[in-house]
Amino acid sequence: MVDLSKKFDVLVIGGGNAALCAAISARRAGASVLVLEGAPKFYRGGNTRHTRNMRCAHDTATGILTGPYTEEEFWDDLLRLTGGQTDEELAKFMIAESKDILNWIVEQGVRWQPSLGGTLSLGRTNSFFLGGGRAMLNALYLTAEKLGVEIVYDAEVTDLQIEDGMFLSAKLKHPITGAAEIRASALVAAAGGFEANIEWLKEYWGEAADNFLIRGTPYNRGSILKMLLAKGVQDIGDPTQCHAVAIDARAPKFDGGIITRHDSVVFGIVVNKHAQRFYDEGEDIWPKRYAIWGRLVAAQPDQIAYIIFDASVRNSFMPTLFPPIEGATIAELAGKLELDPAALETTISEFNAAVQPGTFDHTILDDCTTEGITPPKTHWARRIETAPYLAYPVRPGITFTYLGTRVNKQSRMVMKDGKPSANMFAAGEIMAGNVLGKGYAAGIGMTIGSVFGRVAGREAARNAKN
Ligand SMILES: Cc1cc2nc3c(=O)[nH]c(=O)nc-3n(C[C@H](O)[C@H](O)[C@H](O)COP(=O)(O)OP(=O)(O)OC[C@H]3O[C@@H](n4cnc5c(N)ncnc54)[C@H](O)[C@@H]3O)c2cc1C
């Protein structure tokens, strides 16, 4: 039983990658550390449980990475994908620090495995966790426990006492021990974004947010972020920006994870509930386009869409948890999807008539295109004509939000007046907006958590000791 009446050097709020990296780093720097994880033990680890890989800079191939990925290339990628909406100094700092993380995380017990072949073309840039995010977390928890980090589960923090930018204490709500006041010399906030808070999402997306599915933990409700912003911490990032992909409409409301994502868009067409196409399905290669489809579907009536393809391509992409819905004819398929059969038949016959001859190759921007329809399908356009006809219903799947707390290179929160907080630090999703103004590159969420978690823990320990 953890003695919650004593004053800790460092309090870490959250139980995912950023929190654990911070806790381990603070403890290794000699601090007494308490981790408060809002979720029950079985669900510990937030969105980190669902992860597979992390993007780090490296100058040469490693045992598991097939070639170099320099700091310059990482920076070029980040600049392009955010359209310049990133804090250059902080982003370059993160990229430089990421080099060391590849080994540091192994020293904390995490193991790597070679990239899964043929999926996302990440074998050179991203290191995959052996056993996935849960195994990664188990290793970090084990290390933290061995080092003497104290951990409480089911430990939702419901209030923070902050005066003039200085953290004093946190209010804890626990189902068995009840309420408690937790005192610490320094705070690390690593409590994720607000993606699981539908009411908060509605402030920016309106009623449409009721139809969003949340790919990760229901515990990331943004309560700590909201408290910090209300108590004088400067915000960063556009509240409407988030990482959102198209996931199967039959997925659960929360925690569906990676297995619900559809990667079949380029092999067919996508229609809305009026059986109309609305975007070029072949605009660019899939790893560069998958993350726009969540927003595209969110903009459609009732936030629902259908990927339509035929039997000739059904084994061409990674399957998901859900089987496609089948029809022997297009009209039968439309009936099962509750779409107007005549409208779907017209859309498909117009599309088929617009398809030009070409040589199909989904790994390059091939010459299979349409002519005379709007929107066009600029690559990989092939006629949909081989029964049975197939479909996946999709909805926006929200991964995480970008609104966060502004931090400096010490991971120290910056207050609204521009001054650094006396003793408050942040790491992970809760401050991702400093680096990610918009856009996303696979594996960068874990880079943000590991780099800034490690820095935040070290700096919080130093702060507490002085
Ligand atoms: C399906 C899916 C797949 C993904 N795959 C990848 C991937 O392969 N690579 C990658 O880089 N990123 C991936 N991401 C993104 C990645 O999960 C996040 O960027 C990363 O895990 C964030 O880590 P974190 O520690 O900041 O937050 P989290 O891991 O989400 O942890 C937040 C923690 O805060 C706790 N918490 C929240 N509120 C409170 C409170 N009031 N009191 C106490 N505790 C609280 C939660 O319980 C949780 O433990 C994926 C996300 C999803 C949903």
Short mmCIF file of C-alpha atoms and ligand atoms in Angstrom, two decimals:
data_model
loop_
_atom_site.label_atom_id
_atom_site.label_comp_id
_atom_site.label_asym_id
_atom_site.label_seq_id
_atom_site.Cartn_x
_atom_site.Cartn_y
_atom_site.Cartn_z
CA MET A 1 0.00 0.00 0.00
CA VAL A 2 1.45 3.33 -1.07
CA ASP A 3 1.71 5.94 1.70
CA LEU A 4 -0.04 8.86 0.07
CA SER A 5 0.39 11.17 3.03
CA LYS A 6 4.10 11.75 2.42
CA LYS A 7 5.37 14.44 0.09
CA PHE A 8 6.91 13.02 -3.11
CA ASP A 9 9.69 14.64 -5.11
CA VAL A 10 7.92 14.04 -8.41
CA LEU A 11 4.26 13.30 -9.14
CA VAL A 12 3.58 11.84 -12.57
CA ILE A 13 -0.05 11.92 -13.77
CA GLY A 14 -0.80 9.30 -16.45
CA GLY A 15 0.25 5.73 -17.10
CA GLY A 16 1.32 5.53 -20.76
CA ASN A 17 4.68 5.76 -22.48
CA ALA A 18 5.32 9.42 -21.63
CA ALA A 19 4.45 8.91 -17.96
CA LEU A 20 6.59 5.80 -17.56
CA CYS A 21 9.59 7.31 -19.36
CA ALA A 22 9.27 10.34 -17.07
CA ALA A 23 8.89 8.23 -13.92
CA ILE A 24 11.89 6.02 -14.73
CA SER A 25 14.04 8.98 -15.67
CA ALA A 26 13.11 10.90 -12.50
CA ARG A 27 13.75 7.87 -10.32
CA ARG A 28 17.11 7.21 -11.98
CA ALA A 29 17.97 10.83 -11.17
CA GLY A 30 17.39 10.07 -7.49
CA ALA A 31 13.86 11.36 -6.94
CA SER A 32 11.03 9.69 -5.06
CA VAL A 33 8.29 9.21 -7.67
CA LEU A 34 4.55 8.55 -7.54
CA VAL A 35 2.63 7.59 -10.69
CA LEU A 36 -1.15 8.10 -10.66
CA GLU A 37 -2.79 6.13 -13.48
CA GLY A 38 -6.50 6.90 -13.91
CA ALA A 39 -7.29 3.54 -15.50
CA PRO A 40 -7.61 0.20 -13.68
CA LYS A 41 -4.47 -1.96 -13.83
CA PHE A 42 -5.77 -4.14 -16.67
CA TYR A 43 -6.32 -1.09 -18.88
CA ARG A 44 -3.16 0.73 -17.79
CA GLY A 45 -1.16 2.53 -20.43
CA GLY A 46 -3.66 4.63 -22.37
CA ASN A 47 -3.18 4.75 -26.11
CA THR A 48 0.34 3.41 -25.77
CA ARG A 49 -1.19 -0.10 -25.44
CA HIS A 50 -2.20 0.04 -29.10
CA THR A 51 1.12 1.15 -30.57
CA ARG A 52 3.48 -0.87 -32.71
CA ASN A 53 6.48 1.31 -33.47
CA MET A 54 8.52 4.45 -32.88
CA ARG A 55 10.37 6.77 -35.29
CA CYS A 56 13.91 7.73 -34.27
CA ALA A 57 16.80 9.29 -36.18
CA HIS A 58 19.87 7.07 -36.78
CA ASP A 59 22.97 7.48 -38.93
CA THR A 60 23.46 3.86 -39.98
CA ALA A 61 21.43 0.69 -40.33
CA THR A 62 20.90 -1.14 -37.04
CA GLY A 63 20.19 -4.76 -36.23
CA ILE A 64 16.54 -4.14 -37.09
CA LEU A 65 16.47 -0.95 -39.20
CA THR A 66 17.41 -1.42 -42.86
CA GLY A 67 19.24 1.88 -43.43
CA PRO A 68 20.07 5.35 -42.08
CA TYR A 69 17.42 7.95 -41.25
CA THR A 70 19.33 11.13 -40.55
CA GLU A 71 18.26 14.05 -38.40
CA GLU A 72 18.02 16.13 -41.59
CA GLU A 73 15.68 13.65 -43.29
CA PHE A 74 13.51 13.37 -40.17
CA TRP A 75 13.31 17.19 -40.01
CA ASP A 76 12.45 17.42 -43.74
CA ASP A 77 9.65 14.88 -43.23
CA LEU A 78 8.29 16.75 -40.20
CA LEU A 79 8.42 20.10 -41.95
CA ARG A 80 6.56 18.74 -44.97
CA LEU A 81 3.86 16.87 -43.10
CA THR A 82 3.10 19.76 -40.72
CA GLY A 83 3.24 22.33 -43.50
CA GLY A 84 5.67 24.27 -41.28
CA GLN A 85 3.30 24.26 -38.29
CA THR A 86 5.88 23.07 -35.79
CA ASP A 87 8.19 24.74 -33.26
CA GLU A 88 11.46 24.37 -35.14
CA GLU A 89 13.75 24.60 -32.13
CA LEU A 90 11.76 22.10 -30.12
CA ALA A 91 11.26 19.74 -33.07
CA LYS A 92 14.96 19.70 -33.93
CA PHE A 93 15.76 19.13 -30.27
CA MET A 94 13.34 16.18 -30.21
CA ILE A 95 14.85 14.70 -33.36
CA ALA A 96 18.41 15.00 -32.02
CA GLU A 97 17.37 13.41 -28.71
CA SER A 98 15.50 10.60 -30.52
CA LYS A 99 18.85 9.12 -31.62
CA ASP A 100 19.69 8.26 -28.05
CA ILE A 101 16.21 6.92 -27.31
CA LEU A 102 16.77 3.84 -29.51
CA ASN A 103 19.27 2.55 -26.93
CA TRP A 104 17.82 4.20 -23.83
CA ILE A 105 14.48 2.48 -24.24
CA VAL A 106 16.24 -0.89 -24.57
CA GLU A 107 18.09 -0.15 -21.32
CA GLN A 108 14.62 0.16 -19.73
CA GLY A 109 13.78 -3.40 -20.79
CA VAL A 110 11.98 -2.82 -24.11
CA ARG A 111 12.90 -5.08 -27.04
CA TRP A 112 12.77 -4.35 -30.78
CA GLN A 113 11.75 -6.59 -33.66
CA PRO A 114 12.18 -6.14 -37.42
CA SER A 115 9.44 -4.19 -39.21
CA LEU A 116 6.44 -6.23 -40.34
CA GLY A 117 7.09 -6.79 -44.04
CA GLY A 118 5.02 -5.29 -46.81
CA THR A 119 2.68 -3.19 -44.67
CA LEU A 120 3.65 0.40 -44.24
CA SER A 121 7.13 0.64 -45.75
CA LEU A 122 8.59 1.64 -42.38
CA GLY A 123 11.52 -0.79 -42.20
CA ARG A 124 14.15 1.92 -42.50
CA THR A 125 12.63 4.61 -40.30
CA ASN A 126 10.60 2.95 -37.53
CA SER A 127 11.58 0.45 -34.86
CA PHE A 128 8.84 -2.03 -33.93
CA PHE A 129 8.27 -3.13 -30.32
CA LEU A 130 8.65 -6.86 -29.84
CA GLY A 131 5.16 -7.94 -28.75
CA GLY A 132 3.61 -4.53 -29.50
CA GLY A 133 2.73 -1.59 -27.23
CA ARG A 134 1.44 -3.70 -24.36
CA ALA A 135 4.66 -5.68 -24.11
CA MET A 136 6.58 -2.42 -24.30
CA LEU A 137 4.53 -1.00 -21.43
CA ASN A 138 4.89 -4.15 -19.34
CA ALA A 139 8.66 -3.80 -19.62
CA LEU A 140 8.55 -0.14 -18.58
CA TYR A 141 6.25 -0.87 -15.61
CA LEU A 142 8.50 -3.70 -14.48
CA THR A 143 11.57 -1.48 -14.63
CA ALA A 144 9.78 1.35 -12.84
CA GLU A 145 8.65 -0.99 -10.06
CA LYS A 146 12.13 -2.48 -9.66
CA LEU A 147 13.58 1.01 -9.34
CA GLY A 148 11.10 1.85 -6.58
CA VAL A 149 8.62 4.04 -8.45
CA GLU A 150 5.30 3.90 -6.58
CA ILE A 151 2.22 3.33 -8.73
CA VAL A 152 -1.48 3.67 -7.96
CA TYR A 153 -4.13 2.47 -10.44
CA ASP A 154 -7.77 3.59 -10.62
CA ALA A 155 -6.24 6.88 -9.53
CA GLU A 156 -8.07 9.66 -11.31
CA VAL A 157 -6.72 13.13 -10.58
CA THR A 158 -9.73 15.43 -10.29
CA ASP A 159 -8.12 18.76 -9.36
CA LEU A 160 -4.78 20.52 -9.26
CA GLN A 161 -3.75 23.21 -6.83
CA ILE A 162 -1.55 25.66 -8.70
CA GLU A 163 -0.48 29.11 -7.53
CA ASP A 164 1.43 31.59 -9.71
CA GLY A 165 2.61 28.85 -12.03
CA MET A 166 3.67 26.59 -9.17
CA PHE A 167 2.18 23.17 -8.55
CA LEU A 168 1.30 22.53 -4.90
CA SER A 169 -0.89 19.44 -4.78
CA ALA A 170 -3.30 17.18 -6.66
CA LYS A 171 -6.67 15.83 -5.61
CA LEU A 172 -7.03 12.09 -6.13
CA LYS A 173 -10.28 10.13 -6.41
CA HIS A 174 -9.91 6.42 -5.76
CA PRO A 175 -12.78 3.87 -5.69
CA ILE A 176 -11.46 2.09 -2.57
CA THR A 177 -9.38 4.56 -0.58
CA GLY A 178 -11.56 7.57 -1.45
CA ALA A 179 -10.30 11.11 -1.89
CA ALA A 180 -6.75 12.19 -1.04
CA GLU A 181 -4.57 15.25 -1.35
CA ILE A 182 -1.23 14.39 -2.98
CA ARG A 183 1.75 16.67 -2.40
CA ALA A 184 4.90 16.74 -4.52
CA SER A 185 7.76 19.13 -5.24
CA ALA A 186 7.36 18.81 -9.01
CA LEU A 187 4.67 17.67 -11.42
CA VAL A 188 4.90 15.81 -14.72
CA ALA A 189 1.59 15.87 -16.61
CA ALA A 190 1.47 12.94 -19.05
CA ALA A 191 -2.28 12.38 -19.15
CA GLY A 192 -2.87 12.29 -22.93
CA GLY A 193 -5.19 14.35 -25.12
CA PHE A 194 -8.97 14.87 -24.98
CA GLU A 195 -9.98 12.52 -27.80
CA ALA A 196 -12.22 10.39 -25.56
CA ASN A 197 -14.22 13.42 -24.39
CA ILE A 198 -17.04 13.58 -26.94
CA GLU A 199 -18.56 16.67 -25.32
CA TRP A 200 -15.28 18.55 -25.71
CA LEU A 201 -14.89 17.33 -29.32
CA LYS A 202 -18.41 18.65 -29.99
CA GLU A 203 -17.24 22.18 -29.13
CA TYR A 204 -15.27 22.14 -32.39
CA TRP A 205 -17.03 19.50 -34.52
CA GLY A 206 -20.64 20.01 -33.48
CA GLU A 207 -23.09 17.10 -33.36
CA ALA A 208 -20.95 15.22 -35.91
CA ALA A 209 -18.66 14.20 -33.03
CA ASP A 210 -21.41 11.84 -31.79
CA ASN A 211 -20.60 9.66 -34.80
CA PHE A 212 -16.85 9.58 -34.21
CA LEU A 213 -15.26 6.37 -32.98
CA ILE A 214 -12.29 6.67 -30.63
CA ARG A 215 -9.51 4.26 -31.53
CA GLY A 216 -7.87 4.26 -28.11
CA THR A 217 -8.51 4.47 -24.39
CA PRO A 218 -11.74 5.90 -22.95
CA TYR A 219 -9.65 7.37 -20.08
CA ASN A 220 -8.05 10.19 -22.11
CA ARG A 221 -10.75 12.75 -21.43
CA GLY A 222 -8.42 15.73 -21.30
CA SER A 223 -9.32 16.67 -17.73
CA ILE A 224 -5.71 17.41 -16.73
CA LEU A 225 -5.16 19.45 -19.89
CA LYS A 226 -8.30 21.46 -19.18
CA MET A 227 -7.24 22.15 -15.57
CA LEU A 228 -3.75 23.24 -16.60
CA LEU A 229 -5.06 25.61 -19.27
CA ALA A 230 -7.63 27.02 -16.84
CA LYS A 231 -4.90 27.59 -14.23
CA GLY A 232 -2.61 29.72 -16.34
CA VAL A 233 -0.65 27.37 -18.61
CA GLN A 234 -0.26 28.60 -22.19
CA ASP A 235 -2.02 26.50 -24.82
CA ILE A 236 -0.52 25.35 -28.10
CA GLY A 237 -2.10 23.83 -31.18
CA ASP A 238 -5.36 24.05 -33.06
CA PRO A 239 -8.18 22.36 -31.10
CA THR A 240 -9.73 21.06 -34.33
CA GLN A 241 -6.55 19.27 -35.35
CA CYS A 242 -6.25 15.59 -34.57
CA HIS A 243 -5.05 12.36 -36.10
CA ALA A 244 -8.09 10.65 -37.63
CA VAL A 245 -8.34 7.68 -40.01
CA ALA A 246 -11.21 5.77 -41.59
CA ILE A 247 -12.09 2.76 -39.45
CA ASP A 248 -14.77 0.13 -39.72
CA ALA A 249 -18.16 1.54 -38.71
CA ARG A 250 -18.79 -1.72 -36.79
CA ALA A 251 -15.83 -1.03 -34.45
CA PRO A 252 -16.56 -0.36 -30.75
CA LYS A 253 -16.94 3.24 -29.59
CA PHE A 254 -13.57 3.08 -27.75
CA ASP A 255 -10.40 1.00 -27.81
CA GLY A 256 -10.91 -0.78 -31.17
CA GLY A 257 -7.18 -0.38 -31.76
CA ILE A 258 -5.20 -0.92 -34.94
CA ILE A 259 -7.18 -3.89 -36.24
CA THR A 260 -10.22 -1.78 -37.21
CA ARG A 261 -8.40 0.46 -39.72
CA HIS A 262 -9.15 0.02 -43.43
CA ASP A 263 -6.35 0.17 -45.97
CA SER A 264 -8.40 -0.80 -49.03
CA VAL A 265 -9.40 2.64 -50.34
CA VAL A 266 -6.97 2.65 -53.29
CA PHE A 267 -8.40 -0.67 -54.54
CA GLY A 268 -11.92 0.64 -55.04
CA ILE A 269 -14.07 3.72 -54.69
CA VAL A 270 -15.56 5.44 -51.65
CA VAL A 271 -19.17 6.69 -51.60
CA ASN A 272 -21.24 8.55 -49.04
CA LYS A 273 -24.76 7.69 -47.84
CA HIS A 274 -26.17 9.12 -51.09
CA ALA A 275 -23.98 6.64 -53.02
CA GLN A 276 -21.90 9.55 -54.39
CA ARG A 277 -18.11 9.60 -54.62
CA PHE A 278 -16.55 12.62 -52.89
CA TYR A 279 -12.72 12.45 -53.14
CA ASP A 280 -9.94 11.14 -55.37
CA GLU A 281 -9.23 7.66 -53.94
CA GLY A 282 -5.98 7.46 -55.91
CA GLU A 283 -4.47 10.84 -55.08
CA ASP A 284 -1.19 9.55 -53.65
CA ILE A 285 0.35 6.39 -52.26
CA TRP A 286 -1.52 5.08 -49.25
CA PRO A 287 1.06 5.73 -46.46
CA LYS A 288 0.84 9.41 -47.44
CA ARG A 289 -2.95 9.52 -47.61
CA TYR A 290 -4.43 7.16 -45.02
CA ALA A 291 -4.50 9.85 -42.34
CA ILE A 292 -6.75 12.22 -44.36
CA TRP A 293 -9.68 9.82 -44.66
CA GLY A 294 -10.93 10.27 -41.10
CA ARG A 295 -11.51 13.97 -41.77
CA LEU A 296 -12.98 13.31 -45.21
CA VAL A 297 -15.56 10.92 -43.78
CA ALA A 298 -16.25 13.33 -40.90
CA ALA A 299 -17.31 15.92 -43.49
CA GLN A 300 -19.90 13.59 -45.12
CA PRO A 301 -23.59 13.42 -44.12
CA ASP A 302 -24.04 11.38 -40.94
CA GLN A 303 -20.25 10.81 -40.91
CA ILE A 304 -20.55 7.51 -42.74
CA ALA A 305 -19.00 6.26 -45.99
CA TYR A 306 -18.55 2.95 -47.83
CA ILE A 307 -15.44 1.56 -49.50
CA ILE A 308 -16.74 -0.38 -52.52
CA PHE A 309 -14.61 -2.92 -54.40
CA ASP A 310 -15.00 -6.25 -56.17
CA ALA A 311 -13.87 -9.85 -55.85
CA SER A 312 -10.79 -9.33 -58.05
CA VAL A 313 -8.99 -7.30 -55.33
CA ARG A 314 -10.33 -8.80 -52.12
CA ASN A 315 -6.96 -10.37 -51.20
CA SER A 316 -4.83 -7.37 -52.21
CA PHE A 317 -4.68 -5.58 -48.85
CA MET A 318 -4.27 -6.29 -45.13
CA PRO A 319 -7.54 -7.70 -43.79
CA THR A 320 -9.17 -6.09 -40.75
CA LEU A 321 -11.17 -7.56 -37.92
CA PHE A 322 -14.42 -7.19 -39.88
CA PRO A 323 -15.34 -9.12 -43.05
CA PRO A 324 -16.59 -7.14 -46.05
CA ILE A 325 -20.33 -7.00 -46.70
CA GLU A 326 -21.10 -8.93 -49.91
CA GLY A 327 -23.70 -8.77 -52.69
CA ALA A 328 -24.04 -10.93 -55.80
CA THR A 329 -25.11 -7.78 -57.64
CA ILE A 330 -24.52 -4.09 -57.00
CA ALA A 331 -28.20 -3.66 -56.20
CA GLU A 332 -28.04 -6.45 -53.62
CA LEU A 333 -24.95 -4.89 -52.04
CA ALA A 334 -26.66 -1.48 -51.94
CA GLY A 335 -29.65 -3.06 -50.20
CA LYS A 336 -27.43 -4.53 -47.48
CA LEU A 337 -25.73 -1.14 -47.00
CA GLU A 338 -29.11 0.63 -46.96
CA LEU A 339 -28.03 2.74 -49.96
CA ASP A 340 -30.27 3.62 -52.92
CA PRO A 341 -29.56 0.72 -55.39
CA ALA A 342 -30.15 2.85 -58.48
CA ALA A 343 -27.83 5.58 -57.21
CA LEU A 344 -25.03 3.10 -56.47
CA GLU A 345 -25.47 1.41 -59.86
CA THR A 346 -25.23 4.79 -61.59
CA THR A 347 -22.11 5.83 -59.63
CA ILE A 348 -20.35 2.55 -60.42
CA SER A 349 -21.33 2.46 -64.09
CA GLU A 350 -20.18 6.09 -64.57
CA PHE A 351 -16.94 5.27 -62.79
CA ASN A 352 -16.39 2.12 -64.89
CA ALA A 353 -17.02 4.07 -68.09
CA ALA A 354 -14.43 6.67 -67.08
CA VAL A 355 -11.62 4.16 -66.38
CA GLN A 356 -8.77 4.43 -68.93
CA PRO A 357 -6.47 1.58 -69.98
CA GLY A 358 -3.25 1.35 -67.92
CA THR A 359 -0.84 -0.95 -66.09
CA PHE A 360 -1.90 -1.41 -62.47
CA ASP A 361 0.77 -1.15 -59.76
CA HIS A 362 -0.33 0.03 -56.33
CA THR A 363 3.27 0.52 -55.11
CA ILE A 364 3.87 3.42 -57.54
CA LEU A 365 1.77 6.28 -58.91
CA ASP A 366 0.64 4.16 -61.88
CA ASP A 367 -1.12 5.27 -65.08
CA CYS A 368 -4.54 3.74 -64.28
CA THR A 369 -6.73 6.80 -64.19
CA THR A 370 -10.24 8.05 -65.00
CA GLU A 371 -11.33 10.63 -67.52
CA GLY A 372 -14.44 12.81 -67.50
CA ILE A 373 -15.72 12.30 -63.95
CA THR A 374 -15.58 14.46 -60.84
CA PRO A 375 -13.80 13.75 -58.61
CA PRO A 376 -11.31 11.83 -60.74
CA LYS A 377 -9.47 8.75 -59.51
CA THR A 378 -5.98 9.69 -60.61
CA HIS A 379 -4.19 6.35 -60.02
CA TRP A 380 -5.10 2.69 -59.57
CA ALA A 381 -8.48 3.16 -61.27
CA ARG A 382 -9.88 -0.22 -62.37
CA ARG A 383 -13.38 -1.21 -63.29
CA ILE A 384 -15.56 -2.64 -60.53
CA GLU A 385 -17.17 -5.52 -62.40
CA THR A 386 -16.32 -8.91 -60.86
CA ALA A 387 -19.01 -10.34 -58.58
CA PRO A 388 -19.41 -10.68 -55.70
CA TYR A 389 -19.36 -6.94 -54.96
CA LEU A 390 -17.94 -5.98 -51.59
CA ALA A 391 -18.04 -3.06 -49.15
CA TYR A 392 -16.71 -1.83 -45.84
CA PRO A 393 -18.73 0.81 -43.96
CA VAL A 394 -16.36 3.39 -42.41
CA ARG A 395 -16.53 6.17 -39.83
CA PRO A 396 -13.97 8.70 -38.57
CA GLY A 397 -11.63 6.99 -36.10
CA ILE A 398 -9.98 9.56 -33.83
CA THR A 399 -6.48 8.61 -32.69
CA PHE A 400 -5.43 11.66 -30.67
CA THR A 401 -5.91 15.43 -30.43
CA TYR A 402 -3.24 18.12 -30.84
CA LEU A 403 -4.34 20.90 -28.49
CA GLY A 404 -1.88 20.94 -25.62
CA THR A 405 0.27 22.74 -23.09
CA ARG A 406 3.17 24.82 -24.37
CA VAL A 407 6.57 23.59 -23.16
CA ASN A 408 10.22 24.57 -23.57
CA LYS A 409 13.25 22.34 -24.21
CA GLN A 410 13.26 21.24 -20.58
CA SER A 411 9.71 19.98 -21.11
CA ARG A 412 8.76 22.67 -18.63
CA MET A 413 5.31 24.17 -19.09
CA VAL A 414 5.19 27.79 -20.16
CA MET A 415 2.63 30.04 -18.49
CA LYS A 416 0.30 32.48 -20.29
CA ASP A 417 2.60 35.38 -19.38
CA GLY A 418 5.46 33.62 -21.21
CA LYS A 419 7.35 32.67 -18.05
CA PRO A 420 8.35 29.04 -17.46
CA SER A 421 6.45 27.31 -14.66
CA ALA A 422 8.33 26.92 -11.41
CA ASN A 423 7.87 23.14 -11.17
CA MET A 424 5.46 21.80 -13.81
CA PHE A 425 6.50 19.65 -16.77
CA ALA A 426 4.54 17.92 -19.54
CA ALA A 427 5.22 15.03 -21.90
CA GLY A 428 3.46 13.02 -24.60
CA GLU A 429 0.11 13.62 -26.24
CA ILE A 430 -0.68 16.41 -23.78
CA MET A 431 2.04 18.55 -25.40
CA ALA A 432 2.22 16.96 -28.88
CA GLY A 433 0.91 20.18 -30.47
CA ASN A 434 4.29 21.84 -29.84
CA VAL A 435 5.75 19.60 -32.52
CA LEU A 436 2.67 18.58 -34.50
CA GLY A 437 0.68 21.65 -35.54
CA LYS A 438 -1.06 19.40 -38.06
CA GLY A 439 -0.36 16.21 -40.03
CA TYR A 440 1.31 13.05 -38.80
CA ALA A 441 4.14 10.65 -39.58
CA ALA A 442 3.81 7.08 -38.36
CA GLY A 443 5.67 6.49 -35.10
CA ILE A 444 6.08 10.11 -34.04
CA GLY A 445 3.59 9.93 -31.16
CA MET A 446 5.89 7.57 -29.32
CA THR A 447 8.94 9.68 -30.14
CA ILE A 448 7.27 12.71 -28.55
CA GLY A 449 6.37 10.71 -25.42
CA SER A 450 9.75 9.03 -25.00
CA VAL A 451 11.93 12.06 -25.67
CA PHE A 452 9.95 14.60 -23.67
CA GLY A 453 9.07 12.03 -21.01
CA ARG A 454 12.72 11.29 -20.38
CA VAL A 455 13.61 15.01 -20.32
CA ALA A 456 10.61 15.92 -18.13
CA GLY A 457 11.47 13.25 -15.56
CA ARG A 458 15.11 14.29 -15.35
CA GLU A 459 14.29 18.00 -15.10
CA ALA A 460 11.49 17.45 -12.58
CA ALA A 461 13.89 15.44 -10.39
CA ARG A 462 16.52 18.17 -10.62
CA ASN A 463 13.89 20.78 -9.82
CA ALA A 464 12.66 18.86 -6.79
CA LYS A 465 16.15 18.35 -5.42
CA ASN A 466 17.06 22.06 -5.61
C1 LIG B 1 -4.86 2.43 -32.36
C2 LIG B 1 -3.66 3.31 -32.14
C3 LIG B 1 -2.43 2.95 -32.69
C4 LIG B 1 -1.32 3.78 -32.52
N1 LIG B 1 -0.11 3.36 -33.03
C5 LIG B 1 0.98 4.13 -32.84
C6 LIG B 1 2.28 3.68 -33.23
O1 LIG B 1 2.47 2.55 -33.71
N2 LIG B 1 3.33 4.52 -33.05
C7 LIG B 1 3.19 5.77 -32.48
O2 LIG B 1 4.16 6.50 -32.35
N3 LIG B 1 1.98 6.20 -32.03
C8 LIG B 1 0.89 5.42 -32.20
N4 LIG B 1 -0.32 5.83 -31.70
C9 LIG B 1 -0.36 7.11 -30.95
C10 LIG B 1 0.20 6.81 -29.54
O3 LIG B 1 -0.65 5.88 -28.93
C11 LIG B 1 0.33 8.05 -28.67
O4 LIG B 1 0.98 9.09 -29.33
C12 LIG B 1 1.12 7.72 -27.39
O5 LIG B 1 0.79 6.46 -26.86
C13 LIG B 1 0.86 8.79 -26.36
O6 LIG B 1 1.48 8.44 -25.14
P1 LIG B 1 1.09 9.22 -23.85
O7 LIG B 1 1.83 8.58 -22.73
O8 LIG B 1 1.22 10.68 -24.05
O9 LIG B 1 -0.49 8.97 -23.68
P2 LIG B 1 -1.27 7.62 -23.31
O10 LIG B 1 -0.47 6.42 -23.60
O11 LIG B 1 -2.60 7.71 -23.97
O12 LIG B 1 -1.44 7.73 -21.74
C14 LIG B 1 -2.26 8.70 -21.14
C15 LIG B 1 -2.55 8.23 -19.73
O13 LIG B 1 -3.15 9.25 -18.94
C16 LIG B 1 -4.11 8.64 -18.08
N5 LIG B 1 -5.02 9.69 -17.61
C17 LIG B 1 -5.82 10.49 -18.36
N6 LIG B 1 -6.49 11.35 -17.55
C18 LIG B 1 -6.09 11.09 -16.27
C19 LIG B 1 -6.41 11.65 -14.98
N7 LIG B 1 -7.30 12.65 -14.85
N8 LIG B 1 -5.80 11.12 -13.89
C20 LIG B 1 -4.89 10.11 -13.99
N9 LIG B 1 -4.56 9.55 -15.18
C21 LIG B 1 -5.14 10.04 -16.31
C22 LIG B 1 -4.73 7.56 -18.95
O14 LIG B 1 -5.38 6.57 -18.19
C23 LIG B 1 -3.48 7.03 -19.67
O15 LIG B 1 -2.84 6.03 -18.92
C24 LIG B 1 -1.44 5.01 -31.81
C25 LIG B 1 -2.66 5.35 -31.23
C26 LIG B 1 -3.76 4.51 -31.38
C27 LIG B 1 -5.06 4.89 -30.73
#
